mmCIF file of C-alpha atoms in Angstrom:
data_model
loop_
_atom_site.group_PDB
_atom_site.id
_atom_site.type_symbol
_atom_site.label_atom_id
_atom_site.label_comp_id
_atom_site.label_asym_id
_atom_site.label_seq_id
_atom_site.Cartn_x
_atom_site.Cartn_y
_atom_site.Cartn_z
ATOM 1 C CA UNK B 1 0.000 0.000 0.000
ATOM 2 C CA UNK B 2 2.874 2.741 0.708
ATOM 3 C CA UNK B 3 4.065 1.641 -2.770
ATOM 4 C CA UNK B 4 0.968 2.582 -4.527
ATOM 5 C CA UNK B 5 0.453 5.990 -2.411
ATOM 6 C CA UNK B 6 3.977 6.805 -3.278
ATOM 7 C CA UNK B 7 3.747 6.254 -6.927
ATOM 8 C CA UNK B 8 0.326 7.823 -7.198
ATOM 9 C CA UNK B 9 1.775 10.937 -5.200
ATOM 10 C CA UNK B 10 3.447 11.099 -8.366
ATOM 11 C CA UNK B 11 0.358 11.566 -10.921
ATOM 12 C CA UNK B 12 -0.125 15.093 -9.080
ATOM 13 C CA UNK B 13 -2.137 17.237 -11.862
ATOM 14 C CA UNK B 14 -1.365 20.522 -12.701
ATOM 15 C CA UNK B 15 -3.485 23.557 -11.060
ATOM 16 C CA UNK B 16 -5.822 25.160 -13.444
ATOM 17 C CA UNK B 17 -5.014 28.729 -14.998
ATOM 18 C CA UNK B 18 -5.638 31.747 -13.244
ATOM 19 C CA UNK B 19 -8.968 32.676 -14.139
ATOM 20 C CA UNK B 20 -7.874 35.559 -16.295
ATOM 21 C CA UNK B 21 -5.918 32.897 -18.620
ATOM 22 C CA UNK B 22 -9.450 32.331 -19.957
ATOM 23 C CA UNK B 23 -11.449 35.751 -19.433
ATOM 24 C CA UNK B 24 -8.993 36.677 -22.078
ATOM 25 C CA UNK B 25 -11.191 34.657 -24.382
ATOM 26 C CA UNK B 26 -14.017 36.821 -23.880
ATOM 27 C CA UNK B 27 -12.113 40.536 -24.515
ATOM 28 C CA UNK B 28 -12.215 42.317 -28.150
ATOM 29 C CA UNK B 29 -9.572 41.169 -30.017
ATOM 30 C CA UNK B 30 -5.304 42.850 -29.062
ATOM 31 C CA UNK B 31 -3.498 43.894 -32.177
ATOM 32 C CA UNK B 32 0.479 42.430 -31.757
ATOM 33 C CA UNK B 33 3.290 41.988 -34.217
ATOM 34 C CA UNK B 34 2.463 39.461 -36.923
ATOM 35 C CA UNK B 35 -0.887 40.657 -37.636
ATOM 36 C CA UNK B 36 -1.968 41.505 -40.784
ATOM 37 C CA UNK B 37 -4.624 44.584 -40.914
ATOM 38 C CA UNK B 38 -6.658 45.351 -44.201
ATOM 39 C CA UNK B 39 -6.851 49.655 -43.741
ATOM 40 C CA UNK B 40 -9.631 51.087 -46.135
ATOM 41 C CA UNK B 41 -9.814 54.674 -46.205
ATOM 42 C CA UNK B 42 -12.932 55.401 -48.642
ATOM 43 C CA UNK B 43 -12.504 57.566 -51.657
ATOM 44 C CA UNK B 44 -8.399 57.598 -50.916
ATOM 45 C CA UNK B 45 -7.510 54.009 -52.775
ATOM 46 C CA UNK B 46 -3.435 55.416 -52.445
ATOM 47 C CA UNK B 47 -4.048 55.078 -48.406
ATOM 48 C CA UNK B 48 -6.194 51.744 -48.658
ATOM 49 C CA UNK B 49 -4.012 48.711 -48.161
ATOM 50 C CA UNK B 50 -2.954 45.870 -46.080
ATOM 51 C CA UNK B 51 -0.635 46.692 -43.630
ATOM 52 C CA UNK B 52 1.282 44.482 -41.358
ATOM 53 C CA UNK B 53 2.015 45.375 -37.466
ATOM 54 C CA UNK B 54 5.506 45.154 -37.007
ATOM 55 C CA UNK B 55 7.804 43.931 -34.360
ATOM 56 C CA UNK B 56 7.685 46.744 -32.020
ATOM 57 C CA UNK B 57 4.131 47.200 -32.861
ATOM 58 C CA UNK B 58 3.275 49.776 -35.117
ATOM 59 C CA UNK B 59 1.810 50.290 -38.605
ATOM 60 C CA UNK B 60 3.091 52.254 -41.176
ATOM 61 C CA UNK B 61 1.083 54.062 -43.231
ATOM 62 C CA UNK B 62 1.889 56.470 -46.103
ATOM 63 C CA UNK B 63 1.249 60.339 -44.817
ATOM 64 C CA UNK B 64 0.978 59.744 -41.037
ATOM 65 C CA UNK B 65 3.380 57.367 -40.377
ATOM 66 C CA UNK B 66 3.584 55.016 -37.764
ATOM 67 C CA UNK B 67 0.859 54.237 -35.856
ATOM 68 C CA UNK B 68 0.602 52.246 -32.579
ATOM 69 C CA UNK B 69 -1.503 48.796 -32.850
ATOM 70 C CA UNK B 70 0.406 46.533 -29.980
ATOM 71 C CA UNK B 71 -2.686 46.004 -27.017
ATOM 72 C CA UNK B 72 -5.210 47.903 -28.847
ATOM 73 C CA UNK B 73 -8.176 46.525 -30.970
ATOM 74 C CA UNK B 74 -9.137 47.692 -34.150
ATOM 75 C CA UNK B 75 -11.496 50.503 -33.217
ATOM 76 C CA UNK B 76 -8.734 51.869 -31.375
ATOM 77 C CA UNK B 77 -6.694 51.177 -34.322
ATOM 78 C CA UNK B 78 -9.275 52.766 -36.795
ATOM 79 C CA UNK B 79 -9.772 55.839 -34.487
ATOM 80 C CA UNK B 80 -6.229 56.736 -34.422
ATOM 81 C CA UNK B 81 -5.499 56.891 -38.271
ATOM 82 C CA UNK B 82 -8.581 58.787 -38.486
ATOM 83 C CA UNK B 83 -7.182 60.931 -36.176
ATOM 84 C CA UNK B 84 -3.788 61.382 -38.087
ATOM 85 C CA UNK B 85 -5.492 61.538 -40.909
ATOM 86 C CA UNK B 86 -7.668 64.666 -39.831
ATOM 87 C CA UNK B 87 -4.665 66.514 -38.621
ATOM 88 C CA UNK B 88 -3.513 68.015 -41.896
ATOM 89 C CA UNK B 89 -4.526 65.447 -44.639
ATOM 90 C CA UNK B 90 -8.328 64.709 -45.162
ATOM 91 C CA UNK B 91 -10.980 66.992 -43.874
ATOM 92 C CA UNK B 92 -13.084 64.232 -42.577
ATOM 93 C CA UNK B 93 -11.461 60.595 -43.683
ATOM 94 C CA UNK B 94 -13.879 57.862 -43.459
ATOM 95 C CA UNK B 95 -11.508 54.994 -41.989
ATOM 96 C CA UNK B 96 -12.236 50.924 -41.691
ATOM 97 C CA UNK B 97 -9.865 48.788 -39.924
ATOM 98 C CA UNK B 98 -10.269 44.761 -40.059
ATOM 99 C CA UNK B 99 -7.919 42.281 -39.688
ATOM 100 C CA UNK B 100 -6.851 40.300 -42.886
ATOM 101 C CA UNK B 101 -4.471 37.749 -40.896
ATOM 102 C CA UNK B 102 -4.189 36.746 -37.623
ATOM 103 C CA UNK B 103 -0.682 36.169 -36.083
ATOM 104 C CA UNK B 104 -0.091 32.394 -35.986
ATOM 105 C CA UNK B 105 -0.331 30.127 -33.204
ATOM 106 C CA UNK B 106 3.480 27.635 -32.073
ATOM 107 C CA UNK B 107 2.752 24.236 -31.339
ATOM 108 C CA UNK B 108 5.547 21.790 -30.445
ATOM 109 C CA UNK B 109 6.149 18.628 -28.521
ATOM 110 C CA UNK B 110 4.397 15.274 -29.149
ATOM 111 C CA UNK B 111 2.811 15.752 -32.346
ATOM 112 C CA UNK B 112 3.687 14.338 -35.914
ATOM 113 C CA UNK B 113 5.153 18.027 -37.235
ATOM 114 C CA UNK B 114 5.620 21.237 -34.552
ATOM 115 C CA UNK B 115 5.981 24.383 -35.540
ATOM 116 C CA UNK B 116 4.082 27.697 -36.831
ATOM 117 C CA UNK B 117 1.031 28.043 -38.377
ATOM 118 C CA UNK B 118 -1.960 30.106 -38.986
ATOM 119 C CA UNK B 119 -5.008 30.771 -37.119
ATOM 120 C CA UNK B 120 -8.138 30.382 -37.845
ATOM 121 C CA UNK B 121 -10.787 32.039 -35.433
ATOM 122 C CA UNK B 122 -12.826 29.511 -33.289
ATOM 123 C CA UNK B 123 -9.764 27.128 -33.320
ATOM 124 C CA UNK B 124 -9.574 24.762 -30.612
ATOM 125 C CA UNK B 125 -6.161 22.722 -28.818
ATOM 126 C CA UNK B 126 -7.382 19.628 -31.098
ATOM 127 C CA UNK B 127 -7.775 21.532 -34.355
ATOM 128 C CA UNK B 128 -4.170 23.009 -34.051
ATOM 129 C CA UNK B 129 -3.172 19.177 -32.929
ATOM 130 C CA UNK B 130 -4.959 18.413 -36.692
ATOM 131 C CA UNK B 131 -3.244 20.627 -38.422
ATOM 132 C CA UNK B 132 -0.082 19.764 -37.027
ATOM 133 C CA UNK B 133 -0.256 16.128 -38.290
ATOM 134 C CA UNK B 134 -1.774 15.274 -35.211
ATOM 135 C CA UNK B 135 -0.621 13.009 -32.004
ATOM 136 C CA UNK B 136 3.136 11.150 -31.898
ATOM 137 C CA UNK B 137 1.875 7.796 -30.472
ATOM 138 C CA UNK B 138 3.352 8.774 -26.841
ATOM 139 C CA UNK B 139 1.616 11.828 -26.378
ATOM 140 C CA UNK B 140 -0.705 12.791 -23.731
ATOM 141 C CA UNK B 141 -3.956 13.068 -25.618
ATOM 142 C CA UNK B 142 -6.340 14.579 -22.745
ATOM 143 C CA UNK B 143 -5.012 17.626 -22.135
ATOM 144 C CA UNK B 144 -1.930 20.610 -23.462
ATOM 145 C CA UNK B 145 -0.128 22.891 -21.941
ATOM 146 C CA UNK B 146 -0.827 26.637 -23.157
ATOM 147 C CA UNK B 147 1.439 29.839 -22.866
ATOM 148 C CA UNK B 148 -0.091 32.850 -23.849
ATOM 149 C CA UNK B 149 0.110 36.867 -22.946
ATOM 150 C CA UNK B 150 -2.524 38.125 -21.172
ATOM 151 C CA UNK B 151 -2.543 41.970 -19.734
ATOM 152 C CA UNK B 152 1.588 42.166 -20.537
ATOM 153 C CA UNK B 153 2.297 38.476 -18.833
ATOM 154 C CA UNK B 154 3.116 35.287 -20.124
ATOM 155 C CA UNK B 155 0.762 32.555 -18.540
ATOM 156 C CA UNK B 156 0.499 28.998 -18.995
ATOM 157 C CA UNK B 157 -2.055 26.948 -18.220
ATOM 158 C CA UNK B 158 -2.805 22.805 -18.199
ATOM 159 C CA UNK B 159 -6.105 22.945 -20.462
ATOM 160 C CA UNK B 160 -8.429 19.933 -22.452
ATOM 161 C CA UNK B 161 -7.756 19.909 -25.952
ATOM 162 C CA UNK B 162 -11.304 20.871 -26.561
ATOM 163 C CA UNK B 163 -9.955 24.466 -25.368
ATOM 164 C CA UNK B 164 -10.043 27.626 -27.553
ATOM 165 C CA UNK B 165 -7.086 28.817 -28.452
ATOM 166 C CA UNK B 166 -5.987 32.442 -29.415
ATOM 167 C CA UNK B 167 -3.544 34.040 -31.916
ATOM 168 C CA UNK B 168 -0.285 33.921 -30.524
ATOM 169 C CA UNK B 169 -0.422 30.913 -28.339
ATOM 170 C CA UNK B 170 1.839 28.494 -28.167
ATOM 171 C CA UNK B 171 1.021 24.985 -27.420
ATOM 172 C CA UNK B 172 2.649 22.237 -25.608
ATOM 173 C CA UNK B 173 1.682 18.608 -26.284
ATOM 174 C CA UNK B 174 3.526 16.508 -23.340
ATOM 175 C CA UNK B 175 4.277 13.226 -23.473
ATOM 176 C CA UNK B 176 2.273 10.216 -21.275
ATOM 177 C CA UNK B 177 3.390 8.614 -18.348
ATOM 178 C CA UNK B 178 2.309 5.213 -18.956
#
């Protein structure tokens, strides 16, 4: 009997996420580098383009320059162009901001080929699992381990592979015990 309490003192499982590892889930989309934003500013087709947010965050867009995207949604995003825009250029620019491509998701560990790849919205732990060529025959199939930023901080969190996952995440799929 002390055998089989000390060996199942050993299947200890991981303590959820902190609950705002999911709340993040439920906020309007954050603009970060790697996203690809589709800028139409009517009746100006030289200022209507797809624009991608850089490393350190910004846009660049002809006239105004760089504009800050990193932690803001596209409202925000549309707002401050607009903004720009109306401060010397265009009397009163009508501005649209909507994102074209999503910053891919990292998945690595036991699955048939890790690496980078798109998102697609409403993607789940198992889809990206799919699309990575799915399980290696000693991986833990229940649940993943997910790092993501939320509010500034990287998090990770021991999730079901039935869990959404956001652009940006990265995914670990660990390997079984038995």
């Amino acid at each position: 009997m002390v055998l089989i309490g000390a060996l199942l003192s050993g299947c200890v499982t991981a303590k959820p996420p902190a609950p705002a590892f999911h709340a993040v889930l439920n906020q309007p989309y954050k603009l970060d580098a790697g996203d690809r934003i589709r800028v139409t500013v009517f009746e100006q087709d030289n200022l209507s383009n797809i624009y991608a947010v850089d490393k350190s965050g910004y846009l660049s867009l002809p006239l105004v320059g760089a504009v800050p995207a990193r932690g803001k949604t596209t409202e925000q995003v549309q707002a401050a162009i607009t903004a720009a825009l109306r401060n010397g250029y265009l009397r009163s620019p009508d501005v649209s901001v909507q994102v074209e491509q999503y910053r891919p998701f990292f998945i690595m560990g036991e699955v048939a080929s890790g690496g980078q790849y798109s998102y697609v919205p409403g993607m789940t732990a198992q889809n990206a699992i799919a699309i990575a060529g799915g399980f290696s025959s000693r991986a833990d199939q229940r649940t993943v381990d997910i790092t993501r930023q939320v509010n500034g901080q990287v998090v990770t969190g021991r999730v079901l592979i039935s869990d959404p996952i956001i652009p940006g995440d990265t995914i670990s799929v660990r390997e079984r015990l038995f």
